[in-house]
XYZ file of C-alpha atoms in Angstrom:
425
model
C -38.092 -6.401 -53.736
C -39.685 -5.267 -56.837
C -37.466 -2.545 -58.850
C -39.206 1.167 -58.645
C -37.277 1.557 -62.516
C -39.390 4.656 -62.806
C -37.506 6.794 -59.895
C -33.639 8.293 -62.116
C -30.329 7.043 -60.526
C -30.575 9.651 -57.334
C -28.151 7.050 -55.039
C -25.483 4.657 -55.723
C -24.073 2.563 -54.609
C -20.652 2.133 -55.717
C -18.495 -1.987 -54.585
C -14.333 -2.073 -54.485
C -14.099 -4.609 -52.454
C -10.398 -5.504 -52.594
C -8.615 -1.919 -53.267
C -10.068 0.665 -51.735
C -9.995 4.349 -53.734
C -8.168 6.152 -50.994
C -5.274 4.726 -51.856
C -2.401 5.333 -53.341
C -2.500 4.250 -57.244
C 1.741 2.282 -57.256
C 1.577 0.504 -54.346
C 0.346 -2.793 -53.692
C -3.352 -3.455 -55.627
C -4.203 -0.046 -55.915
C -3.634 1.583 -60.005
C -5.962 2.695 -62.709
C -9.131 0.888 -61.227
C -8.564 2.951 -57.948
C -7.805 6.123 -59.635
C -10.551 5.741 -61.755
C -13.139 4.991 -59.002
C -12.526 8.360 -57.230
C -12.761 10.573 -60.087
C -16.119 8.515 -61.417
C -17.159 8.922 -57.736
C -16.387 12.520 -57.682
C -17.886 14.014 -61.075
C -20.781 11.290 -60.347
C -21.210 14.251 -57.455
C -20.934 16.814 -58.983
C -24.337 15.411 -61.303
C -25.826 15.490 -58.472
C -25.960 11.391 -57.231
C -25.089 10.389 -53.825
C -22.426 8.186 -54.009
C -21.974 5.053 -51.096
C -18.195 3.382 -51.846
C -18.220 0.568 -50.177
C -14.346 -1.508 -49.333
C -12.978 -3.848 -47.281
C -11.269 -2.520 -44.337
C -6.814 -2.803 -44.440
C -6.424 -1.399 -41.323
C -8.749 -0.742 -37.587
C -7.243 2.883 -37.056
C -9.217 2.972 -40.790
C -13.082 4.881 -39.077
C -16.076 3.161 -40.408
C -16.958 5.879 -43.254
C -14.415 8.257 -44.580
C -16.150 12.041 -46.720
C -13.714 11.563 -49.720
C -15.665 14.312 -51.775
C -19.149 16.261 -51.543
C -21.673 13.583 -51.753
C -18.866 10.816 -52.084
C -18.488 8.425 -48.844
C -15.527 5.742 -48.171
C -17.097 2.892 -46.400
C -14.429 0.255 -45.022
C -16.255 -2.723 -44.686
C -14.808 -5.601 -42.339
C -14.289 -8.529 -43.325
C -11.162 -11.068 -42.890
C -8.009 -9.789 -41.384
C -7.085 -6.589 -41.729
C -3.684 -7.018 -43.739
C -2.118 -10.537 -44.941
C -4.297 -11.063 -47.511
C -3.660 -11.648 -50.941
C -5.997 -10.447 -54.109
C -6.059 -14.386 -54.087
C -7.649 -15.058 -51.048
C -10.074 -12.586 -51.083
C -13.395 -14.920 -52.453
C -13.257 -16.671 -48.956
C -14.229 -13.502 -47.141
C -16.815 -12.178 -49.741
C -19.933 -13.499 -48.096
C -19.008 -11.354 -45.081
C -18.168 -8.882 -46.925
C -22.059 -9.183 -48.717
C -23.615 -8.938 -45.408
C -22.173 -5.956 -44.558
C -22.960 -4.319 -47.487
C -26.237 -5.249 -47.608
C -27.079 -4.067 -43.726
C -25.835 -1.080 -44.370
C -28.309 -1.041 -47.055
C -30.993 -1.857 -44.489
C -30.471 0.594 -41.731
C -31.874 2.601 -44.010
C -35.250 4.017 -45.659
C -36.368 1.094 -48.152
C -35.181 2.168 -52.217
C -31.914 3.598 -50.304
C -29.899 2.417 -53.236
C -31.041 2.918 -57.141
C -28.249 1.192 -58.438
C -24.854 -1.215 -58.131
C -21.575 -0.193 -59.723
C -19.256 -3.201 -59.434
C -15.477 -2.813 -59.413
C -13.667 -5.962 -60.787
C -15.476 -9.648 -60.668
C -15.012 -9.774 -56.571
C -16.566 -6.930 -56.383
C -19.486 -8.637 -59.200
C -20.143 -11.549 -56.652
C -20.901 -8.798 -53.916
C -22.781 -6.783 -56.694
C -24.871 -9.365 -58.222
C -26.732 -10.309 -54.851
C -27.056 -6.858 -54.010
C -28.791 -6.632 -57.582
C -31.060 -9.423 -55.994
C -31.944 -8.194 -52.623
C -32.643 -5.120 -53.180
C -34.534 -5.124 -56.687
C -31.777 -2.803 -58.625
C -29.764 -2.802 -62.184
C -25.984 -3.878 -61.669
C -23.553 -1.965 -63.403
C -19.919 -3.892 -63.551
C -17.313 -2.815 -65.104
C -14.013 -6.015 -64.741
C -11.264 -3.453 -65.800
C -9.190 -6.783 -65.736
C -10.180 -9.850 -67.049
C -8.489 -13.443 -66.573
C -8.946 -15.093 -70.285
C -7.416 -11.819 -71.146
C -4.231 -11.263 -69.338
C -3.334 -15.257 -69.715
C -3.124 -15.093 -72.985
C -0.488 -12.493 -72.743
C 0.555 -13.464 -69.786
C 4.482 -12.009 -69.118
C 8.085 -14.416 -69.351
C 7.615 -16.697 -65.774
C 3.968 -14.942 -64.449
C 1.108 -17.022 -63.002
C -1.694 -16.776 -65.095
C -5.047 -16.397 -63.230
C -6.862 -19.365 -61.571
C -9.776 -21.356 -63.210
C -12.155 -19.741 -60.249
C -12.035 -16.597 -60.443
C -12.638 -17.655 -64.419
C -15.651 -18.756 -63.180
C -16.758 -16.167 -60.941
C -16.352 -13.637 -64.007
C -18.308 -15.629 -65.759
C -20.616 -15.564 -63.420
C -21.001 -12.397 -63.574
C -21.264 -11.765 -67.759
C -24.894 -13.397 -66.893
C -25.688 -11.488 -63.187
C -24.747 -7.955 -64.683
C -27.416 -5.985 -66.811
C -24.725 -3.578 -68.199
C -21.580 -4.395 -68.613
C -18.880 -1.199 -69.092
C -16.389 -1.548 -71.024
C -13.258 1.013 -71.032
C -12.724 0.859 -74.756
C -14.419 -1.775 -78.179
C -11.464 -4.075 -78.214
C -12.205 -4.860 -74.777
C -16.059 -5.082 -75.706
C -14.766 -7.417 -78.067
C -13.094 -9.535 -75.490
C -16.466 -9.683 -73.193
C -18.354 -11.270 -76.022
C -16.508 -13.424 -77.079
C -13.987 -14.727 -74.542
C -17.095 -14.801 -72.313
C -20.066 -14.915 -74.451
C -21.600 -11.444 -73.369
C -24.652 -10.222 -74.625
C -23.654 -7.787 -76.864
C -27.642 -5.664 -75.978
C -25.621 -5.950 -73.107
C -22.340 -4.625 -73.477
C -21.498 -0.117 -73.062
C -18.379 1.059 -74.379
C -17.226 4.531 -71.700
C -14.405 5.505 -72.449
C -12.114 6.806 -68.630
C -10.607 10.310 -67.428
C -8.063 11.901 -66.722
C -8.143 14.661 -64.642
C -7.558 17.014 -67.151
C -6.503 20.112 -64.287
C -3.889 18.067 -62.345
C -2.409 16.527 -66.161
C -1.682 19.482 -68.380
C 0.677 20.885 -70.562
C 4.116 23.180 -67.766
C 7.222 23.580 -68.944
C 9.245 20.583 -68.925
C 12.242 22.737 -67.328
C 10.412 24.065 -64.038
C 9.131 20.235 -63.450
C 13.145 19.046 -63.753
C 14.313 21.713 -61.945
C 11.883 20.362 -58.547
C 12.410 16.961 -59.745
C 16.193 17.019 -59.639
C 17.109 16.096 -62.559
C 19.199 17.665 -65.290
C 18.034 20.686 -67.670
C 19.643 19.017 -70.900
C 18.798 15.331 -70.018
C 17.145 12.031 -71.823
C 13.717 11.221 -69.838
C 12.977 8.258 -70.470
C 10.102 7.812 -67.090
C 8.608 4.374 -65.919
C 5.195 5.004 -64.320
C 3.415 1.935 -62.248
C 3.026 -0.952 -60.697
C 6.086 -3.231 -60.700
C 5.464 -6.584 -61.198
C 4.872 -8.620 -64.708
C 2.192 -7.743 -66.044
C 3.523 -4.021 -66.911
C 6.471 -5.189 -68.449
C 9.379 -2.976 -66.845
C 12.213 -5.208 -67.497
C 11.210 -5.033 -70.919
C 12.179 -0.835 -71.227
C 15.352 -1.900 -68.989
C 15.980 -4.145 -71.166
C 15.235 -1.908 -74.139
C 17.416 0.651 -72.605
C 19.736 -1.712 -72.404
C 20.890 -2.506 -76.280
C 19.898 1.394 -77.685
C 22.991 2.310 -75.115
C 24.988 -0.507 -76.613
C 23.247 0.934 -80.009
C 23.965 5.066 -79.189
C 26.219 5.057 -76.105
C 26.823 8.773 -76.261
C 23.213 9.160 -75.409
C 24.010 7.246 -71.837
C 25.616 10.840 -70.892
C 22.227 12.003 -70.419
C 20.010 9.692 -70.627
C 17.928 8.592 -67.331
C 15.489 6.136 -66.966
C 12.784 7.135 -63.724
C 11.084 4.260 -62.499
C 7.615 5.891 -60.585
C 6.340 2.970 -58.429
C 6.106 -0.168 -56.266
C 5.840 -3.777 -56.163
C 2.698 -4.682 -55.775
C 0.694 -8.595 -56.828
C 3.414 -10.765 -57.997
C 5.687 -8.173 -58.375
C 5.637 -8.516 -54.371
C 6.955 -12.797 -55.019
C 10.328 -10.658 -55.995
C 10.012 -7.534 -55.298
C 13.895 -6.743 -55.725
C 13.986 -8.498 -58.892
C 14.640 -5.414 -60.807
C 16.458 -3.519 -58.767
C 18.587 -6.444 -59.452
C 18.042 -6.435 -63.780
C 19.060 -2.767 -63.836
C 23.085 -4.016 -61.847
C 22.801 -7.163 -64.246
C 22.682 -5.169 -67.283
C 24.677 -2.380 -66.243
C 21.945 0.719 -65.906
C 23.244 1.041 -62.378
C 24.148 4.465 -62.888
C 20.708 4.993 -65.595
C 17.813 4.066 -63.797
C 16.521 6.267 -61.048
C 13.533 4.111 -58.480
C 10.850 6.755 -57.294
C 8.342 5.340 -54.467
C 5.132 6.301 -55.554
C 3.878 9.700 -55.956
C 0.030 11.814 -55.249
C -0.749 12.737 -58.915
C -0.279 16.292 -58.773
C 4.237 15.155 -58.251
C 2.378 12.163 -61.319
C 2.347 15.369 -63.243
C 5.820 16.988 -62.054
C 7.397 13.760 -63.951
C 4.853 13.006 -66.882
C 6.457 16.729 -67.681
C 9.495 16.184 -67.011
C 9.698 13.292 -69.345
C 11.710 13.066 -72.867
C 8.704 9.621 -73.506
C 6.724 7.856 -70.984
C 6.958 4.064 -71.792
C 3.946 1.892 -71.295
C 5.028 -2.120 -72.190
C 2.555 -3.431 -70.109
C 1.291 -7.003 -71.600
C -2.447 -6.302 -71.339
C -4.342 -2.741 -69.725
C -7.661 -2.450 -70.215
C -7.313 1.329 -70.985
C -4.182 2.320 -70.318
C -4.050 5.940 -67.618
C -1.372 6.171 -67.380
C -0.935 6.417 -71.485
C -3.588 8.946 -71.341
C -2.246 11.490 -68.067
C 0.963 11.128 -69.812
C -1.081 12.526 -73.169
C -2.396 15.179 -71.673
C 1.134 16.360 -69.953
C 2.391 16.444 -73.469
C 4.127 14.124 -73.344
C 4.810 11.319 -75.861
C 4.384 7.780 -75.733
C 5.501 4.828 -76.772
C 3.318 1.752 -75.469
C 2.806 -2.090 -76.425
C 0.497 -2.413 -78.672
C -2.033 -3.653 -76.331
C -5.470 -3.563 -75.055
C -6.796 0.069 -74.739
C -3.905 1.442 -75.425
C -3.824 1.880 -79.551
C -7.615 3.647 -78.698
C -5.312 6.259 -76.116
C -2.120 6.680 -78.116
C -1.807 7.085 -82.388
C 0.771 5.808 -83.716
C 2.892 7.765 -84.717
C -0.109 11.153 -84.184
C 0.899 11.135 -79.967
C 3.406 8.212 -79.623
C 4.621 4.794 -81.194
C 2.736 1.847 -80.540
C 5.801 -1.325 -80.652
C 3.552 -4.830 -81.772
C 6.299 -6.814 -80.288
C 7.747 -7.230 -76.870
C 10.929 -7.436 -77.931
C 13.998 -6.015 -76.988
C 15.665 -4.471 -80.331
C 11.299 -3.423 -81.493
C 11.944 -1.184 -78.419
C 14.852 0.091 -78.760
C 14.301 1.265 -82.362
C 10.592 2.686 -81.292
C 12.586 4.246 -77.795
C 15.955 5.161 -80.005
C 13.702 7.159 -82.686
C 11.795 9.823 -80.011
C 14.935 10.399 -78.907
C 16.880 11.244 -81.978
C 14.272 11.686 -84.846
C 14.467 15.145 -85.982
C 10.929 16.682 -85.296
C 9.211 13.308 -84.663
C 9.136 14.117 -80.369
C 7.799 17.343 -80.812
C 5.320 16.609 -83.181
C 4.172 13.809 -80.994
C 4.100 15.957 -78.678
C 1.830 18.329 -79.927
C -0.504 14.931 -80.754
C -0.654 13.795 -77.437
C -2.352 16.967 -76.311
C -4.756 17.061 -78.371
C -5.272 14.243 -78.748
C -6.538 13.942 -74.888
C -8.795 16.668 -75.080
C -10.936 13.736 -76.025
C -10.857 12.095 -72.297
C -12.336 13.523 -69.719
C -13.665 12.352 -66.111
C -16.970 14.857 -66.375
C -17.902 13.155 -69.866
C -16.805 9.516 -68.190
C -19.497 10.948 -65.779
C -22.300 11.376 -67.835
C -22.259 8.642 -70.478
C -21.871 6.473 -67.346
C -25.026 7.867 -65.886
C -26.784 7.562 -69.404
C -26.129 3.315 -68.530
C -27.256 3.362 -65.582
C -30.753 4.314 -66.706
C -29.957 1.759 -69.561
C -29.428 -0.451 -67.300
C -33.035 -0.102 -65.827
C -34.958 -0.038 -68.305
C -33.468 -3.680 -69.288
C -33.865 -4.421 -65.795
C -37.592 -3.340 -66.461
C -38.291 -4.924 -69.980
C -36.905 -8.896 -67.693
C -39.445 -8.208 -64.786
C -41.599 -7.535 -67.162
C -41.211 -9.788 -69.793
């Protein structure tokens, strides 16, 4: 089908195969990508774009279509068994999923969708097929990349399979435009996947500044049952080796050896659930907590809704993001928007989100002692916490989903121009 590139983008097919934007972040495979997909879709809809999000159905009870917001529909595609499939088993369902996506479009008038935006490599495989069948441009966001993850594996974590590397390379070659979250990710696409620099666009994700904003710490702590005078070191995210919550716990143990007087006031909430390779040993973090003698300090909290997560950020003295890799670092951005300093690993997109010495501290290693030193500085160094808190709130204003949506619309139009040039060449 020949593309109608003269018409502006009015209707978008968004593909998020392996995780639904309706899922609770912090559970299973749901995380920052889920937030990205639903928030971007909502903001695009506010600008007059109709968005259909295709995702795999994981329960027979799910309705075929859910209206997630005005102008945003989530379509549950039946592909494989509803439950029991791991992410590594999903490639076997790509053909079925793609067939159902194409069938949905075939029931509409010709030229129903103006562009495809796929998220993660599995969705990119489907998006590439839809691009060629519908004659519309494919914009793809990786979110994470196998070669990047394999270069910075946590100890004992499982490398990403070669099949994923090959699949990602195919998507890089098929996409009209690749969206990178940061300049660093753009360079990784170019250097590790030989992406055409002229087809890579950097668009920062955003933060819902209506939900994540500075709030009185005392009120947040009272609502969550935290002591008013506590030193609260928060971890929020999926519990898996990549996110490195174990690094934080070991650092806390070292910190308490150095500063035993902190123990009576220190609280370390871990907000999130096991995910990915963390599901292989779901009790491992609790076992580590006991082995380190931190049972009186650490609190495990199940994943919470965005509004309550904002309360946790507001209640925290600092938020720790010790990940081995982050394509952006949404937790760090959300915490900063609440005016809470972040101590983060200097990896991936985190140096974009956290400005060392201004909105938080960056740690160049995952060494227990280095992390203990950084945490201790924010907790005990006079004036540092307040200075970083002010800087975090100021920097967070640079990230908004409305700005992301506006930049993405420009990216869709660029993809259409590139496709037109390809067709007429």
